[in-house]
């Protein structure tokens, strides 16, 4: 069921012991992987961080029934979107880079979801290490509506390392309720229920960025 996600966001198939030793030797001789780990980590963070990773479920075509993702730079004014998207494929280069970056991909990016069922399925697919690495989530609108009714599930129990929840997916409320007022109400409910010190609740204040995120969330489902 999670073939596509596992291929991209989860560790790949294990190599044989001999294959690992050969690959490690080859990798250690390349200039990039010969750098000190501190420098490599800085490069990984710059390269694969800052993405809006949107996870969906294919209902048509050859991938019907499978889960997949699209990674789009969070910055609405990114100068080179295609270049940033290619950077997110860094982990495909070799097994060593995949091993060094697979958890960083969870801690350095924001994860959004097509709907609440996709979100729950994705959560179940994660290992404990992956769940502990997730730092920022953008729950779907259905989840935020459940939270308003006092039924929303507490995320900090599933994601111990969670530091931020983005609620931009609430969209545009009824004309009688201002957007900021709506977000403040949801923020208060989430903080009360989660009860985690230091947890931040964010939303797109800038109207251009808000439209950017909402339109992307619609566009990627049809492409």
CSV table of C-alpha atoms in Angstrom, one decimal:
chain,number,residue,atom,x,y,z
A,1,UNK,CA,0.0,0.0,0.0
A,2,UNK,CA,2.8,2.4,0.8
A,3,UNK,CA,5.1,1.4,-2.0
A,4,UNK,CA,5.7,4.9,-3.4
A,5,UNK,CA,6.1,6.6,0.0
A,6,UNK,CA,8.5,3.9,1.2
A,7,UNK,CA,10.5,4.2,-1.9
A,8,UNK,CA,11.0,7.9,-1.4
A,9,UNK,CA,10.8,8.7,2.3
A,10,UNK,CA,11.7,5.4,4.0
A,11,UNK,CA,15.0,3.5,3.9
A,12,UNK,CA,15.5,1.4,0.8
A,13,UNK,CA,16.0,-2.3,0.5
A,14,UNK,CA,19.0,-3.6,2.5
A,15,UNK,CA,22.2,-4.3,0.6
A,16,UNK,CA,24.2,-7.4,1.1
A,17,UNK,CA,27.1,-7.2,3.6
A,18,UNK,CA,29.5,-7.4,0.7
A,19,UNK,CA,27.6,-4.8,-1.2
A,20,UNK,CA,27.5,-2.4,1.7
A,21,UNK,CA,31.2,-2.7,2.3
A,22,UNK,CA,31.9,-2.0,-1.4
A,23,UNK,CA,29.4,0.9,-1.5
A,24,UNK,CA,30.9,2.4,1.7
A,25,UNK,CA,34.4,2.2,0.3
A,26,UNK,CA,33.3,3.9,-2.9
A,27,UNK,CA,31.4,6.6,-1.1
A,28,UNK,CA,34.2,7.4,1.4
A,29,UNK,CA,36.4,8.3,-1.6
A,30,UNK,CA,34.1,10.9,-3.0
A,31,UNK,CA,34.8,14.6,-2.0
A,32,UNK,CA,31.3,15.2,-0.6
A,33,UNK,CA,31.2,12.1,1.7
A,34,UNK,CA,34.8,12.6,2.7
A,35,UNK,CA,33.9,15.9,4.5
A,36,UNK,CA,33.5,15.9,8.3
A,37,UNK,CA,30.1,14.8,9.5
A,38,UNK,CA,29.3,18.3,10.8
A,39,UNK,CA,29.8,19.9,7.4
A,40,UNK,CA,27.8,17.1,5.7
A,41,UNK,CA,24.9,17.6,8.1
A,42,UNK,CA,24.9,21.4,7.3
A,43,UNK,CA,24.8,20.6,3.6
A,44,UNK,CA,21.9,18.1,4.1
A,45,UNK,CA,19.9,20.6,6.2
A,46,UNK,CA,20.3,23.3,3.5
A,47,UNK,CA,19.5,20.9,0.7
A,48,UNK,CA,16.5,18.9,1.9
A,49,UNK,CA,15.0,21.2,4.5
A,50,UNK,CA,12.2,23.8,4.1
A,51,UNK,CA,9.7,21.8,2.0
A,52,UNK,CA,5.9,21.5,2.1
A,53,UNK,CA,5.6,17.7,1.8
A,54,UNK,CA,2.1,16.9,0.8
A,55,UNK,CA,1.0,13.2,1.0
A,56,UNK,CA,-1.9,11.9,-1.0
A,57,UNK,CA,-3.7,8.7,-2.1
A,58,UNK,CA,-4.0,7.9,-5.8
A,59,UNK,CA,-7.4,6.9,-6.9
A,60,UNK,CA,-6.9,6.7,-10.7
A,61,UNK,CA,-4.2,5.4,-13.1
A,62,UNK,CA,-1.6,2.8,-12.6
A,63,UNK,CA,-0.8,4.0,-9.1
A,64,UNK,CA,-4.4,3.7,-7.9
A,65,UNK,CA,-4.6,2.6,-4.3
A,66,UNK,CA,-1.0,3.7,-3.5
A,67,UNK,CA,0.2,6.6,-1.4
A,68,UNK,CA,2.6,9.2,-2.8
A,69,UNK,CA,4.1,12.5,-2.0
A,70,UNK,CA,5.0,15.8,-3.6
A,71,UNK,CA,7.6,18.1,-2.1
A,72,UNK,CA,7.2,21.9,-2.8
A,73,UNK,CA,9.4,24.6,-1.3
A,74,UNK,CA,7.7,26.4,1.5
A,75,UNK,CA,8.8,29.8,0.3
A,76,UNK,CA,6.2,31.2,-2.0
A,77,UNK,CA,8.8,33.4,-3.6
A,78,UNK,CA,11.5,30.7,-4.2
A,79,UNK,CA,13.6,31.9,-7.1
A,80,UNK,CA,14.0,28.4,-8.6
A,81,UNK,CA,11.2,26.0,-7.7
A,82,UNK,CA,12.4,23.2,-10.0
A,83,UNK,CA,16.0,23.4,-8.6
A,84,UNK,CA,14.6,23.2,-5.0
A,85,UNK,CA,12.5,20.2,-6.0
A,86,UNK,CA,15.5,18.4,-7.5
A,87,UNK,CA,17.4,19.0,-4.3
A,88,UNK,CA,14.8,17.0,-2.4
A,89,UNK,CA,15.9,13.9,-4.4
A,90,UNK,CA,19.4,14.0,-2.9
A,91,UNK,CA,18.8,10.9,-0.9
A,92,UNK,CA,18.5,8.9,-4.1
A,93,UNK,CA,22.2,9.4,-4.9
A,94,UNK,CA,23.5,6.5,-2.8
A,95,UNK,CA,22.7,4.4,0.3
A,96,UNK,CA,25.1,6.4,2.6
A,97,UNK,CA,23.4,9.7,1.8
A,98,UNK,CA,20.0,8.0,2.3
A,99,UNK,CA,21.0,6.7,5.7
A,100,UNK,CA,22.3,10.1,6.8
A,101,UNK,CA,19.3,12.1,5.6
A,102,UNK,CA,16.3,9.9,6.0
A,103,UNK,CA,15.4,11.1,9.5
A,104,UNK,CA,16.3,14.7,8.6
A,105,UNK,CA,13.7,14.6,5.9
A,106,UNK,CA,11.1,14.2,8.7
A,107,UNK,CA,12.5,16.8,11.1
A,108,UNK,CA,13.2,19.6,8.6
A,109,UNK,CA,10.0,19.7,6.6
A,110,UNK,CA,6.3,20.4,7.0
A,111,UNK,CA,4.0,17.5,6.3
A,112,UNK,CA,0.5,18.1,4.9
A,113,UNK,CA,-2.2,15.6,3.9
A,114,UNK,CA,-4.9,15.1,1.3
A,115,UNK,CA,-7.5,14.2,4.0
A,116,UNK,CA,-7.7,12.7,7.5
A,117,UNK,CA,-7.7,9.1,6.3
A,118,UNK,CA,-4.5,9.6,4.4
A,119,UNK,CA,-2.9,11.3,7.4
A,120,UNK,CA,-3.9,8.4,9.7
A,121,UNK,CA,-2.6,5.8,7.2
A,122,UNK,CA,0.7,7.7,6.9
A,123,UNK,CA,1.1,7.8,10.7
A,124,UNK,CA,0.6,4.0,10.9
A,125,UNK,CA,3.3,3.5,8.3
A,126,UNK,CA,6.0,5.2,10.2
A,127,UNK,CA,8.6,3.6,12.4
A,128,UNK,CA,9.1,4.9,15.9
A,129,UNK,CA,12.3,6.7,14.9
A,130,UNK,CA,10.5,8.4,12.0
A,131,UNK,CA,7.6,9.5,14.3
A,132,UNK,CA,10.0,10.9,16.8
A,133,UNK,CA,11.7,12.9,14.1
A,134,UNK,CA,8.6,14.7,12.8
A,135,UNK,CA,8.7,18.3,13.9
A,136,UNK,CA,6.1,20.1,11.9
A,137,UNK,CA,2.6,19.1,10.7
A,138,UNK,CA,-0.2,20.7,8.7
A,139,UNK,CA,-3.3,18.7,9.6
A,140,UNK,CA,-6.1,18.6,7.1
A,141,UNK,CA,-9.2,20.7,7.6
A,142,UNK,CA,-11.3,17.7,8.9
A,143,UNK,CA,-8.9,17.3,11.8
A,144,UNK,CA,-9.1,20.9,12.7
A,145,UNK,CA,-12.9,20.7,12.6
A,146,UNK,CA,-12.8,17.7,15.0
A,147,UNK,CA,-10.5,19.7,17.3
A,148,UNK,CA,-13.1,22.5,17.4
A,149,UNK,CA,-15.6,19.9,18.6
A,150,UNK,CA,-13.2,18.6,21.3
A,151,UNK,CA,-12.6,15.3,19.4
A,152,UNK,CA,-9.2,15.9,17.8
A,153,UNK,CA,-6.5,13.4,18.5
A,154,UNK,CA,-3.5,14.6,20.5
A,155,UNK,CA,-0.6,14.6,18.1
A,156,UNK,CA,2.2,15.1,20.7
A,157,UNK,CA,1.5,11.6,22.0
A,158,UNK,CA,2.3,10.2,18.5
A,159,UNK,CA,5.0,12.6,17.7
A,160,UNK,CA,7.2,13.3,20.8
A,161,UNK,CA,9.4,15.6,18.8
A,162,UNK,CA,6.6,17.8,17.4
A,163,UNK,CA,7.4,21.5,17.8
A,164,UNK,CA,5.0,23.2,15.5
A,165,UNK,CA,1.5,22.7,14.0
A,166,UNK,CA,0.4,24.8,11.0
A,167,UNK,CA,-3.3,25.4,10.7
A,168,UNK,CA,-3.4,27.2,7.4
A,169,UNK,CA,-5.5,24.4,6.0
A,170,UNK,CA,-8.5,25.9,7.8
A,171,UNK,CA,-8.9,28.0,4.7
A,172,UNK,CA,-11.3,30.9,4.7
A,173,UNK,CA,-14.0,30.8,7.3
A,174,UNK,CA,-17.4,32.3,7.1
A,175,UNK,CA,-17.5,36.1,6.4
A,176,UNK,CA,-18.8,36.7,9.9
A,177,UNK,CA,-15.7,35.3,11.4
A,178,UNK,CA,-12.3,36.9,10.7
A,179,UNK,CA,-9.5,34.6,9.6
A,180,UNK,CA,-7.2,35.7,12.4
A,181,UNK,CA,-9.9,35.3,15.0
A,182,UNK,CA,-10.7,31.8,13.8
A,183,UNK,CA,-7.0,30.8,13.9
A,184,UNK,CA,-6.6,32.2,17.4
A,185,UNK,CA,-9.6,30.1,18.6
A,186,UNK,CA,-8.2,27.0,17.1
A,187,UNK,CA,-4.7,27.8,18.5
A,188,UNK,CA,-6.1,28.1,22.0
A,189,UNK,CA,-7.9,24.7,21.8
A,190,UNK,CA,-4.9,22.9,20.4
A,191,UNK,CA,-2.5,24.3,23.0
A,192,UNK,CA,-4.9,23.4,25.8
A,193,UNK,CA,-5.4,19.8,24.6
A,194,UNK,CA,-1.9,19.1,23.6
A,195,UNK,CA,-0.4,20.5,26.8
A,196,UNK,CA,3.1,20.5,25.6
A,197,UNK,CA,5.5,23.3,26.7
A,198,UNK,CA,7.0,25.1,23.7
A,199,UNK,CA,4.6,23.9,21.1
A,200,UNK,CA,3.9,26.6,18.5
A,201,UNK,CA,0.8,27.1,16.4
A,202,UNK,CA,1.3,28.9,13.1
A,203,UNK,CA,-0.7,29.9,10.1
A,204,UNK,CA,-0.1,31.9,6.9
A,205,UNK,CA,-0.8,35.5,7.9
A,206,UNK,CA,0.3,36.9,4.5
A,207,UNK,CA,-2.6,36.6,2.1
A,208,UNK,CA,-0.3,35.8,-0.8
A,209,UNK,CA,1.4,32.9,1.0
A,210,UNK,CA,-1.9,31.6,2.3
A,211,UNK,CA,-3.3,31.5,-1.2
A,212,UNK,CA,-0.1,29.9,-2.4
A,213,UNK,CA,-0.4,27.1,0.1
A,214,UNK,CA,-4.1,26.5,-0.5
A,215,UNK,CA,-3.8,26.5,-4.3
A,216,UNK,CA,-0.8,24.1,-4.1
A,217,UNK,CA,-2.8,21.8,-1.9
A,218,UNK,CA,-5.5,21.6,-4.6
A,219,UNK,CA,-3.2,21.6,-7.6
A,220,UNK,CA,-1.0,18.7,-6.6
A,221,UNK,CA,-4.0,16.4,-6.2
A,222,UNK,CA,-4.8,16.7,-9.9
A,223,UNK,CA,-1.3,16.4,-11.4
